[in-house]
Each structure stands twice: as structure tokens, then as C-alpha cells.
């Protein structure tokens, strides 16, 4: 929250770089620099309700968060403003020039919005993600483990290393 599309610290800028040169049919983005975050969340949710995502590619946080759905996210949550967990801020610090430069809040798509996608791809690499992946796939589905809320999706694929 508070980062414009061209700010190198924004996931929008990172995604723009990764997708450069790839032809896309339609692409919408949430505006982290919107003057009214609640209105922007509502606008983006309305877009996604009208045209659900075909493929959501998600990373897995060390605390089993996906997107910015930190522990405590509820299954019915849609696009909304969230506070970032200290572990998320710490993980982003190196890419943002230190923890002091990491936003403390974000706009994110919620579990409800992700579950509306046609396909979900969860990517988890590195030994530090193993406990979160295990909890997401084998533990009880709960708000404490946000990735676990997605595992019953009819087209849920996990890509991970050993």
C-alpha cells in the first residue's frame, strides 16, 4: 500500500518485469497508490467478480500466507486492505532496501477471490518453506494457515522442490 506501479518495491513493478514481452489477453492490476484504498479494493473485486482469473500463480510465505493473506485471513475474504505480518516485512526487507522501506500494509486478493480462479498454482521452494507447505497440505484447513484454505480447489497444483 502506498507504492505506485513504477516503484521498484511494488509487486506490480516486479510482475511487469517478469511478464514483459508475453502477450496477454487481458490484464488488470490493483493500484497500491490509490488515494482511497477501500474504494480501490472494491473496484478491483468488482473487476474480478465480472472476469475471474484464469490462472493464479502464488508463492508461499514461511508462515503459509499466499498473496498477502496473512494468518487470520478468513475463507470469505475478498480484495481488501491488510496489515503485513512482521515475518512478511522481514522477508521483503532485502528487496526494499531494508525493513524501514517495506510498507506495513497492502491491498490483496482474498481467499474467496483466489478460489474463484479457474486454476491455482502454488510455488514453494527452499527448505524454509517446507513446514508451511506441510501445514498447508496436511494439517487442518484453517485461517491460521491461509494456504490450506485453497487446497480443495478443483484445479490446485503445487510446484515445489524436495
XYZ file of N, CA, C and O in Angstrom:
648
model
N 0.853 -1.165 0.000
C 0.000 0.000 0.000
C 0.896 1.224 0.000
O 1.870 1.279 0.739
N 0.582 2.174 -0.852
C 1.371 3.394 -0.934
C 2.436 3.357 -2.014
O 3.139 4.349 -2.213
N 2.568 2.234 -2.714
C 3.577 2.127 -3.775
C 2.901 2.185 -5.135
O 1.971 1.432 -5.407
N 3.403 3.069 -5.993
C 2.877 3.173 -7.348
C 3.401 2.060 -8.232
O 4.347 1.347 -7.879
N 2.812 1.924 -9.406
C 3.151 0.840 -10.317
C 4.605 0.865 -10.772
O 5.158 -0.163 -11.131
N 5.232 2.038 -10.748
C 6.621 2.136 -11.194
C 7.627 2.071 -10.047
O 8.841 2.112 -10.290
N 7.163 1.978 -8.828
C 8.052 1.877 -7.679
C 8.674 0.481 -7.671
O 7.954 -0.524 -7.664
N 9.989 0.407 -7.689
C 10.688 -0.882 -7.767
C 10.337 -1.815 -6.611
O 10.507 -3.029 -6.728
N 9.840 -1.287 -5.512
C 9.477 -2.118 -4.364
C 8.107 -2.772 -4.525
O 7.751 -3.661 -3.760
N 7.344 -2.360 -5.525
C 5.991 -2.890 -5.677
C 6.000 -4.222 -6.414
O 6.826 -4.462 -7.297
N 5.067 -5.075 -6.034
C 4.934 -6.342 -6.748
C 4.427 -6.102 -8.159
O 4.685 -6.893 -9.056
N 3.717 -5.008 -8.367
C 3.265 -4.657 -9.726
C 4.466 -4.437 -10.629
O 4.515 -4.951 -11.750
N 5.469 -3.688 -10.172
C 6.667 -3.445 -10.978
C 7.413 -4.750 -11.232
O 7.882 -5.001 -12.349
N 7.512 -5.598 -10.222
C 8.193 -6.884 -10.397
C 7.456 -7.743 -11.410
O 8.073 -8.361 -12.292
N 6.143 -7.779 -11.324
C 5.351 -8.569 -12.256
C 5.445 -8.010 -13.674
O 5.548 -8.774 -14.637
N 5.422 -6.691 -13.805
C 5.593 -6.076 -15.124
C 6.896 -6.530 -15.758
O 6.944 -6.856 -16.943
N 7.964 -6.588 -14.966
C 9.251 -7.039 -15.483
C 9.233 -8.488 -15.902
O 9.776 -8.868 -16.945
N 8.593 -9.328 -15.092
C 8.534 -10.765 -15.395
C 7.689 -11.063 -16.625
O 7.956 -12.014 -17.354
N 6.648 -10.271 -16.847
C 5.721 -10.529 -17.948
C 6.059 -9.759 -19.225
O 5.372 -9.929 -20.231
N 7.103 -8.950 -19.185
C 7.472 -8.160 -20.362
C 7.667 -9.071 -21.575
O 8.359 -10.089 -21.506
N 6.998 -8.729 -22.657
C 7.140 -9.485 -23.890
C 6.210 -10.671 -24.027
O 6.168 -11.321 -25.067
N 5.436 -10.977 -22.987
C 4.494 -12.102 -23.046
C 3.123 -11.543 -23.434
O 2.580 -10.689 -22.733
N 2.567 -12.013 -24.540
C 1.245 -11.491 -24.941
C 0.155 -11.992 -23.990
O 0.060 -13.181 -23.715
N -0.622 -11.090 -23.487
C -1.697 -11.420 -22.560
C -3.020 -10.952 -23.152
O -3.093 -9.901 -23.769
N -4.074 -11.732 -22.931
C -5.386 -11.351 -23.434
C -5.935 -10.139 -22.709
O -6.363 -9.175 -23.314
N -5.932 -10.179 -21.402
C -6.420 -9.063 -20.588
C -5.647 -9.068 -19.291
O -5.400 -10.120 -18.715
N -5.307 -7.886 -18.851
C -4.582 -7.780 -17.590
C -5.103 -6.597 -16.813
O -5.200 -5.497 -17.341
N -5.482 -6.853 -15.600
C -5.937 -5.821 -14.682
C -4.979 -5.814 -13.501
O -4.354 -6.830 -13.208
N -4.872 -4.698 -12.841
C -3.988 -4.618 -11.679
C -4.618 -3.742 -10.613
O -5.369 -2.807 -10.914
N -4.283 -4.061 -9.391
C -4.726 -3.251 -8.262
C -3.744 -2.094 -8.098
O -2.542 -2.259 -8.326
N -4.245 -0.935 -7.745
C -3.422 0.258 -7.624
C -3.059 0.484 -6.161
O -3.869 0.980 -5.381
N -1.836 0.127 -5.804
C -1.368 0.284 -4.433
C -1.197 1.727 -4.011
O -1.057 2.020 -2.829
N -1.212 2.654 -4.977
C -1.059 4.074 -4.677
C -2.395 4.812 -4.707
O -2.412 6.042 -4.661
N -3.492 4.088 -4.777
C -4.813 4.719 -4.839
C -5.031 5.627 -3.629
O -4.648 5.285 -2.506
N -5.655 6.763 -3.868
C -5.937 7.709 -2.783
C -6.917 7.133 -1.771
O -6.855 7.453 -0.584
N -7.834 6.272 -2.230
C -8.833 5.661 -1.362
C -8.684 4.140 -1.462
O -9.273 3.510 -2.352
N -7.892 3.520 -0.584
C -7.658 2.075 -0.667
C -8.931 1.233 -0.608
O -9.038 0.227 -1.308
N -9.905 1.623 0.200
C -11.142 0.849 0.289
C -11.896 0.883 -1.039
O -12.405 -0.146 -1.491
N -11.945 2.034 -1.673
C -12.610 2.144 -2.977
C -11.850 1.352 -4.033
O -12.467 0.712 -4.890
N -10.533 1.368 -3.974
C -9.736 0.596 -4.935
C -9.943 -0.895 -4.730
O -10.054 -1.649 -5.699
N -10.019 -1.342 -3.496
C -10.278 -2.760 -3.224
C -11.650 -3.156 -3.774
O -11.791 -4.208 -4.411
N -12.645 -2.322 -3.569
C -13.989 -2.605 -4.081
C -13.994 -2.615 -5.607
O -14.635 -3.473 -6.226
N -13.282 -1.676 -6.230
C -13.209 -1.617 -7.690
C -12.585 -2.892 -8.239
O -13.100 -3.519 -9.161
N -11.482 -3.304 -7.640
C -10.761 -4.475 -8.136
C -11.564 -5.754 -7.901
O -11.595 -6.644 -8.753
N -12.242 -5.839 -6.762
C -13.086 -7.006 -6.513
C -14.197 -7.076 -7.551
O -14.520 -8.159 -8.055
N -14.789 -5.935 -7.907
C -15.846 -5.910 -8.926
C -15.308 -6.384 -10.277
O -15.983 -7.134 -10.990
N -14.090 -5.977 -10.627
C -13.469 -6.440 -11.875
C -13.332 -7.962 -11.843
O -13.676 -8.654 -12.802
N -12.820 -8.493 -10.734
C -12.588 -9.934 -10.637
C -13.882 -10.738 -10.515
O -13.931 -11.890 -10.930
N -14.931 -10.127 -9.971
C -16.223 -10.807 -9.928
C -16.809 -10.928 -11.332
O -17.482 -11.901 -11.647
N -16.530 -9.933 -12.169
C -17.025 -9.934 -13.546
C -16.202 -10.851 -14.436
O -16.741 -11.533 -15.304
N -14.901 -10.870 -14.237
C -13.988 -11.668 -15.070
C -12.984 -12.360 -14.167
O -11.875 -11.869 -13.966
N -13.352 -13.513 -13.595
C -12.433 -14.211 -12.688
C -11.110 -14.558 -13.373
O -11.023 -14.675 -14.592
N -10.107 -14.727 -12.572
C -8.760 -15.049 -13.028
C -8.738 -16.443 -13.647
O -9.364 -17.371 -13.118
N -8.026 -16.595 -14.763
C -7.854 -17.924 -15.362
C -6.830 -18.736 -14.581
O -7.062 -19.895 -14.269
N -5.696 -18.125 -14.287
C -4.625 -18.817 -13.574
C -4.019 -17.876 -12.540
O -3.530 -16.808 -12.891
N -4.065 -18.277 -11.290
C -3.409 -17.520 -10.225
C -2.137 -18.265 -9.847
O -2.188 -19.427 -9.441
N -1.001 -17.611 -10.035
C 0.292 -18.180 -9.658
C 0.662 -17.543 -8.327
O 0.794 -16.320 -8.236
N 0.825 -18.376 -7.315
C 1.011 -17.901 -5.949
C 2.295 -18.430 -5.351
O 2.630 -19.591 -5.528
N 2.969 -17.580 -4.621
C 4.090 -18.024 -3.814
C 3.577 -18.365 -2.425
O 2.477 -17.984 -2.039
N 4.378 -19.081 -1.695
C 4.023 -19.474 -0.333
C 4.955 -18.788 0.644
O 6.180 -18.882 0.519
N 4.387 -18.093 1.611
C 5.195 -17.462 2.646
C 5.616 -18.460 3.701
O 5.031 -19.538 3.836
N 6.617 -18.108 4.470
C 7.105 -19.007 5.526
C 6.060 -19.284 6.595
O 6.132 -20.290 7.288
N 5.092 -18.381 6.707
C 4.001 -18.582 7.660
C 2.750 -19.113 6.965
O 1.658 -19.052 7.505
N 2.913 -19.625 5.739
C 1.843 -20.205 4.914
C 0.887 -19.158 4.360
O -0.228 -19.479 3.979
N 1.347 -17.894 4.286
C 0.478 -16.915 3.638
C 0.606 -17.047 2.115
O 1.613 -17.530 1.609
N -0.451 -16.650 1.428
C -0.479 -16.586 -0.030
C -1.034 -15.216 -0.391
O -1.919 -14.708 0.290
N -0.501 -14.632 -1.485
C -0.757 -13.229 -1.771
C -0.363 -12.509 -0.480
O 0.701 -12.798 0.057
N -1.154 -11.622 0.036
C -0.860 -11.051 1.356
C -1.931 -11.492 2.350
O -2.290 -10.766 3.266
N -2.426 -12.702 2.164
C -3.377 -13.278 3.104
C -2.586 -13.873 4.254
O -2.181 -15.029 4.233
N -2.350 -13.038 5.236
C -1.569 -13.419 6.408
C -2.404 -14.360 7.289
O -3.626 -14.447 7.140
N -1.762 -15.071 8.224
C -2.527 -15.893 9.161
C -3.647 -15.072 9.799
O -3.447 -13.918 10.187
N -4.812 -15.670 9.835
C -6.008 -14.986 10.321
C -6.961 -14.619 9.197
O -8.109 -14.254 9.457
N -6.506 -14.733 7.949
C -7.387 -14.455 6.813
C -8.507 -15.483 6.794
O -8.290 -16.661 7.058
N -9.697 -15.014 6.492
C -10.875 -15.884 6.500
C -11.228 -16.341 5.090
O -10.982 -15.622 4.125
N -11.833 -17.509 4.945
C -12.177 -18.037 3.622
C -13.035 -17.086 2.787
O -12.905 -17.038 1.576
N -13.907 -16.317 3.423
C -14.805 -15.428 2.692
C -14.225 -14.068 2.352
O -14.899 -13.242 1.738
N -12.972 -13.818 2.742
C -12.357 -12.518 2.470
C -12.128 -12.324 0.977
O -11.625 -13.208 0.291
N -12.498 -11.139 0.505
C -12.228 -10.750 -0.878
C -11.058 -9.787 -0.918
O -10.200 -9.772 -0.026
N -11.026 -8.945 -1.944
C -9.964 -7.949 -2.071
C -10.111 -6.965 -0.920
O -11.209 -6.475 -0.636
N -8.992 -6.698 -0.249
C -9.064 -5.844 0.926
C -7.690 -5.320 1.323
O -6.672 -5.766 0.829
N -7.724 -4.391 2.267
C -6.524 -3.823 2.873
C -6.136 -4.709 4.048
O -6.994 -5.108 4.839
N -4.840 -5.032 4.144
C -4.364 -5.890 5.222
C -3.101 -5.313 5.842
O -2.333 -4.612 5.190
N -2.889 -5.654 7.102
C -1.629 -5.344 7.775
C -0.668 -6.492 7.493
O -1.066 -7.662 7.534
N 0.564 -6.172 7.186
C 1.565 -7.206 6.922
C 2.159 -7.721 8.228
O 2.434 -6.948 9.149
N 2.349 -9.025 8.273
C 2.952 -9.655 9.444
C 4.433 -9.279 9.517
O 5.078 -9.045 8.486
N 5.002 -9.240 10.707
C 6.428 -8.939 10.833
C 7.310 -9.867 9.996
O 8.308 -9.417 9.428
N 6.934 -11.141 9.878
C 7.744 -12.067 9.081
C 7.687 -11.714 7.589
O 8.679 -11.888 6.873
N 6.563 -11.207 7.122
C 6.449 -10.784 5.725
C 7.293 -9.546 5.484
O 7.979 -9.437 4.463
N 7.262 -8.619 6.403
C 8.074 -7.402 6.298
C 9.549 -7.775 6.289
O 10.321 -7.282 5.463
N 9.950 -8.683 7.170
C 11.358 -9.108 7.222
C 11.776 -9.788 5.928
O 12.880 -9.551 5.415
N 10.894 -10.619 5.361
C 11.229 -11.325 4.123
C 11.373 -10.369 2.949
O 12.153 -10.622 2.027
N 10.648 -9.257 2.962
C 10.699 -8.293 1.867
C 11.805 -7.254 2.043
O 12.113 -6.511 1.103
N 12.423 -7.206 3.196
C 13.387 -6.147 3.505
C 14.545 -6.073 2.515
O 14.925 -4.983 2.078
N 15.109 -7.210 2.134
C 16.266 -7.202 1.235
C 15.917 -6.607 -0.123
O 16.738 -5.900 -0.720
N 14.699 -6.849 -0.605
C 14.286 -6.326 -1.902
C 13.855 -4.870 -1.850
O 13.675 -4.248 -2.894
N 13.673 -4.349 -0.646
C 13.167 -2.983 -0.495
C 14.193 -2.019 0.092
O 13.846 -0.895 0.427
N 15.412 -2.459 0.248
C 16.421 -1.574 0.808
C 16.363 -1.479 2.315
O 16.744 -0.458 2.895
N 15.880 -2.531 2.960
C 15.807 -2.563 4.419
C 14.376 -2.543 4.903
O 13.467 -2.059 4.218
N 14.175 -3.057 6.112
C 12.829 -3.178 6.675
C 12.130 -1.827 6.805
O 10.910 -1.752 6.706
N 12.896 -0.767 7.015
C 12.285 0.556 7.160
C 11.580 1.016 5.887
O 10.711 1.881 5.939
N 11.922 0.429 4.754
C 11.341 0.834 3.471
C 10.223 -0.087 2.994
O 9.699 0.093 1.899
N 9.882 -1.089 3.792
C 8.801 -2.011 3.431
C 7.485 -1.435 3.942
O 7.382 -1.080 5.109
N 6.476 -1.342 3.077
C 5.170 -0.883 3.564
C 4.661 -1.802 4.671
O 4.991 -2.988 4.716
N 3.852 -1.265 5.552
C 3.294 -2.042 6.656
C 1.915 -2.594 6.338
O 1.380 -3.415 7.073
N 1.347 -2.140 5.215
C 0.041 -2.601 4.779
C 0.076 -2.894 3.291
O 0.966 -2.433 2.579
N -0.924 -3.650 2.833
C -1.023 -3.970 1.409
C -2.487 -4.096 1.017
O -3.366 -4.225 1.875
N -2.732 -4.037 -0.272
C -4.019 -4.427 -0.832
C -3.799 -5.809 -1.425
O -2.795 -6.043 -2.098
N -4.720 -6.723 -1.170
C -4.533 -8.090 -1.644
C -5.856 -8.717 -2.059
O -6.916 -8.292 -1.613
N -5.761 -9.707 -2.912
C -6.928 -10.527 -3.230
C -7.066 -11.553 -2.113
O -6.074 -12.052 -1.596
N -8.293 -11.832 -1.711
C -8.523 -12.743 -0.603
C -8.759 -14.175 -1.046
O -8.843 -14.466 -2.242
N -8.860 -15.081 -0.079
C -9.117 -16.485 -0.413
C -10.358 -16.675 -1.278
O -10.356 -17.467 -2.211
N -11.433 -15.932 -0.990
C -12.648 -16.056 -1.797
C -12.363 -15.720 -3.252
O -12.806 -16.418 -4.171
N -11.599 -14.679 -3.474
C -11.263 -14.246 -4.828
C -10.364 -15.269 -5.508
O -10.552 -15.589 -6.688
N -9.398 -15.798 -4.775
C -8.499 -16.800 -5.347
C -9.249 -18.083 -5.686
O -9.009 -18.696 -6.728
N -10.170 -18.487 -4.834
C -10.920 -19.713 -5.080
C -11.838 -19.606 -6.296
O -12.244 -20.617 -6.861
N -12.127 -18.387 -6.737
C -12.940 -18.189 -7.943
C -12.117 -18.369 -9.222
O -12.683 -18.484 -10.307
N -10.796 -18.407 -9.102
C -9.933 -18.583 -10.278
C -10.154 -19.974 -10.871
O -10.452 -20.938 -10.153
N -9.971 -20.067 -12.177
C -10.137 -21.361 -12.850
C -9.073 -22.347 -12.387
O -9.360 -23.521 -12.169
N -7.824 -21.878 -12.242
C -6.721 -22.736 -11.804
C -5.856 -21.986 -10.802
O -5.652 -20.779 -10.924
N -5.301 -22.730 -9.845
C -4.357 -22.184 -8.869
C -3.055 -22.962 -8.963
O -3.069 -24.198 -8.976
N -1.960 -22.244 -9.015
C -0.628 -22.850 -8.996
C 0.115 -22.254 -7.811
O 0.342 -21.045 -7.756
N 0.473 -23.101 -6.858
C 1.213 -22.671 -5.675
C 2.661 -23.122 -5.832
O 2.930 -24.312 -6.028
N 3.584 -22.170 -5.746
C 5.006 -22.458 -5.894
C 5.680 -22.288 -4.535
O 5.510 -21.254 -3.878
N 6.434 -23.313 -4.125
C 7.147 -23.264 -2.846
C 8.525 -23.875 -3.039
O 8.640 -25.034 -3.438
N 9.563 -23.097 -2.790
C 10.923 -23.608 -2.925
C 11.742 -23.249 -1.692
O 11.506 -22.235 -1.048
N 12.691 -24.099 -1.410
C 13.604 -23.860 -0.301
C 13.162 -24.562 0.968
O 11.970 -24.702 1.227
N 14.139 -25.006 1.747
C 13.818 -25.744 2.982
C 13.056 -24.913 4.009
O 12.301 -25.472 4.806
N 13.198 -23.599 3.974
C 12.484 -22.762 4.939
C 10.977 -22.748 4.695
O 10.202 -22.370 5.567
N 10.542 -23.175 3.499
C 9.110 -23.208 3.190
C 8.486 -24.570 3.501
O 7.264 -24.712 3.484
N 9.302 -25.589 3.766
C 8.787 -26.947 3.981
C 7.744 -27.029 5.105
O 6.694 -27.646 4.917
N 7.965 -26.436 6.278
C 6.939 -26.535 7.327
C 5.614 -25.883 6.910
O 4.539 -26.423 7.197
N 5.685 -24.762 6.220
C 4.463 -24.094 5.767
C 3.738 -24.939 4.730
O 2.505 -25.062 4.764
N 4.475 -25.530 3.814
C 3.861 -26.368 2.790
C 3.213 -27.601 3.426
O 2.086 -27.964 3.092
N 3.902 -28.214 4.358
C 3.344 -29.375 5.057
C 2.050 -28.992 5.780
O 1.036 -29.687 5.688
N 2.068 -27.867 6.475
C 0.867 -27.415 7.186
C -0.268 -27.124 6.211
O -1.433 -27.452 6.487
N 0.063 -26.531 5.078
C -0.965 -26.183 4.092
C -1.607 -27.414 3.471
O -2.801 -27.411 3.188
N -0.824 -28.458 3.265
C -1.329 -29.636 2.564
C -1.816 -30.741 3.487
O -2.701 -31.508 3.118
N -1.236 -30.851 4.682
C -1.542 -31.991 5.541
C -2.227 -31.633 6.852
O -2.830 -32.493 7.475
N -2.119 -30.397 7.278
C -2.745 -30.003 8.535
C -4.202 -29.642 8.326
O -4.718 -29.684 7.205
N -4.875 -29.288 9.405
C -6.270 -28.885 9.246
C -6.384 -27.581 8.454
O -5.523 -26.705 8.582
N -7.411 -27.480 7.630
C -7.666 -26.228 6.918
C -8.116 -25.195 7.943
O -9.047 -25.448 8.709
N -7.422 -24.073 7.978
C -7.773 -23.056 8.965
C -7.252 -21.696 8.554
O -6.332 -21.589 7.733
N -7.832 -20.668 9.148
C -7.386 -19.300 8.903
C -5.959 -19.086 9.386
O -5.268 -18.196 8.897
N -5.484 -19.901 10.315
C -4.113 -19.785 10.810
C -3.096 -20.192 9.753
O -1.933 -19.814 9.829
N -3.536 -20.965 8.768
C -2.674 -21.442 7.680
C -3.385 -21.075 6.367
O -4.082 -21.916 5.778
N -3.271 -19.822 5.921
C -4.063 -19.359 4.782
C -3.974 -20.235 3.530
O -4.988 -20.442 2.858
N -2.814 -20.775 3.211
C -2.690 -21.618 2.020
C -3.561 -22.866 2.117
O -4.000 -23.394 1.095
N -3.854 -23.324 3.322
C -4.698 -24.510 3.496
C -6.120 -24.257 3.014
O -6.836 -25.206 2.669
N -6.540 -23.010 2.962
C -7.892 -22.670 2.527
C -8.080 -22.899 1.036
O -9.212 -22.924 0.551
N -6.984 -23.075 0.310
C -7.044 -23.223 -1.148
C -6.970 -24.663 -1.617
O -7.269 -24.959 -2.770
N -6.587 -25.575 -0.764
C -6.242 -26.922 -1.224
C -7.400 -27.746 -1.761
O -7.184 -28.726 -2.457
N -8.629 -27.373 -1.473
C -9.772 -28.109 -2.012
C -10.255 -27.546 -3.344
O -11.257 -28.015 -3.884
N -9.542 -26.561 -3.875
C -9.896 -26.017 -5.193
C -9.825 -27.152 -6.210
O -8.917 -27.995 -6.150
N -10.748 -27.234 -7.148
C -10.765 -28.363 -8.097
C -9.567 -28.438 -9.043
O -9.304 -29.502 -9.613
N -8.840 -27.352 -9.195
C -7.656 -27.382 -10.063
C -6.510 -26.674 -9.345
O -6.079 -25.581 -9.719
N -6.032 -27.308 -8.285
C -4.976 -26.760 -7.421
C -3.718 -27.586 -7.651
O -3.715 -28.803 -7.432
N -2.664 -26.942 -8.125
C -1.400 -27.608 -8.398
C -0.321 -27.009 -7.520
O -0.260 -25.786 -7.362
N 0.507 -27.857 -6.960
C 1.643 -27.404 -6.149
C 2.922 -27.763 -6.905
O 3.094 -28.899 -7.350
N 3.798 -26.797 -7.030
C 5.109 -26.980 -7.639
C 6.125 -26.669 -6.545
O 6.156 -25.551 -6.017
N 6.928 -27.677 -6.171
C 7.889 -27.481 -5.096
C 9.146 -28.295 -5.346
O 9.166 -29.170 -6.191
N 10.170 -27.970 -4.615
C 11.399 -28.758 -4.662
C 11.390 -29.736 -3.496
O 10.470 -29.753 -2.683
N 12.424 -30.594 -3.452
C 12.470 -31.569 -2.361
C 12.561 -30.911 -1.022
O 12.069 -31.386 -0.041
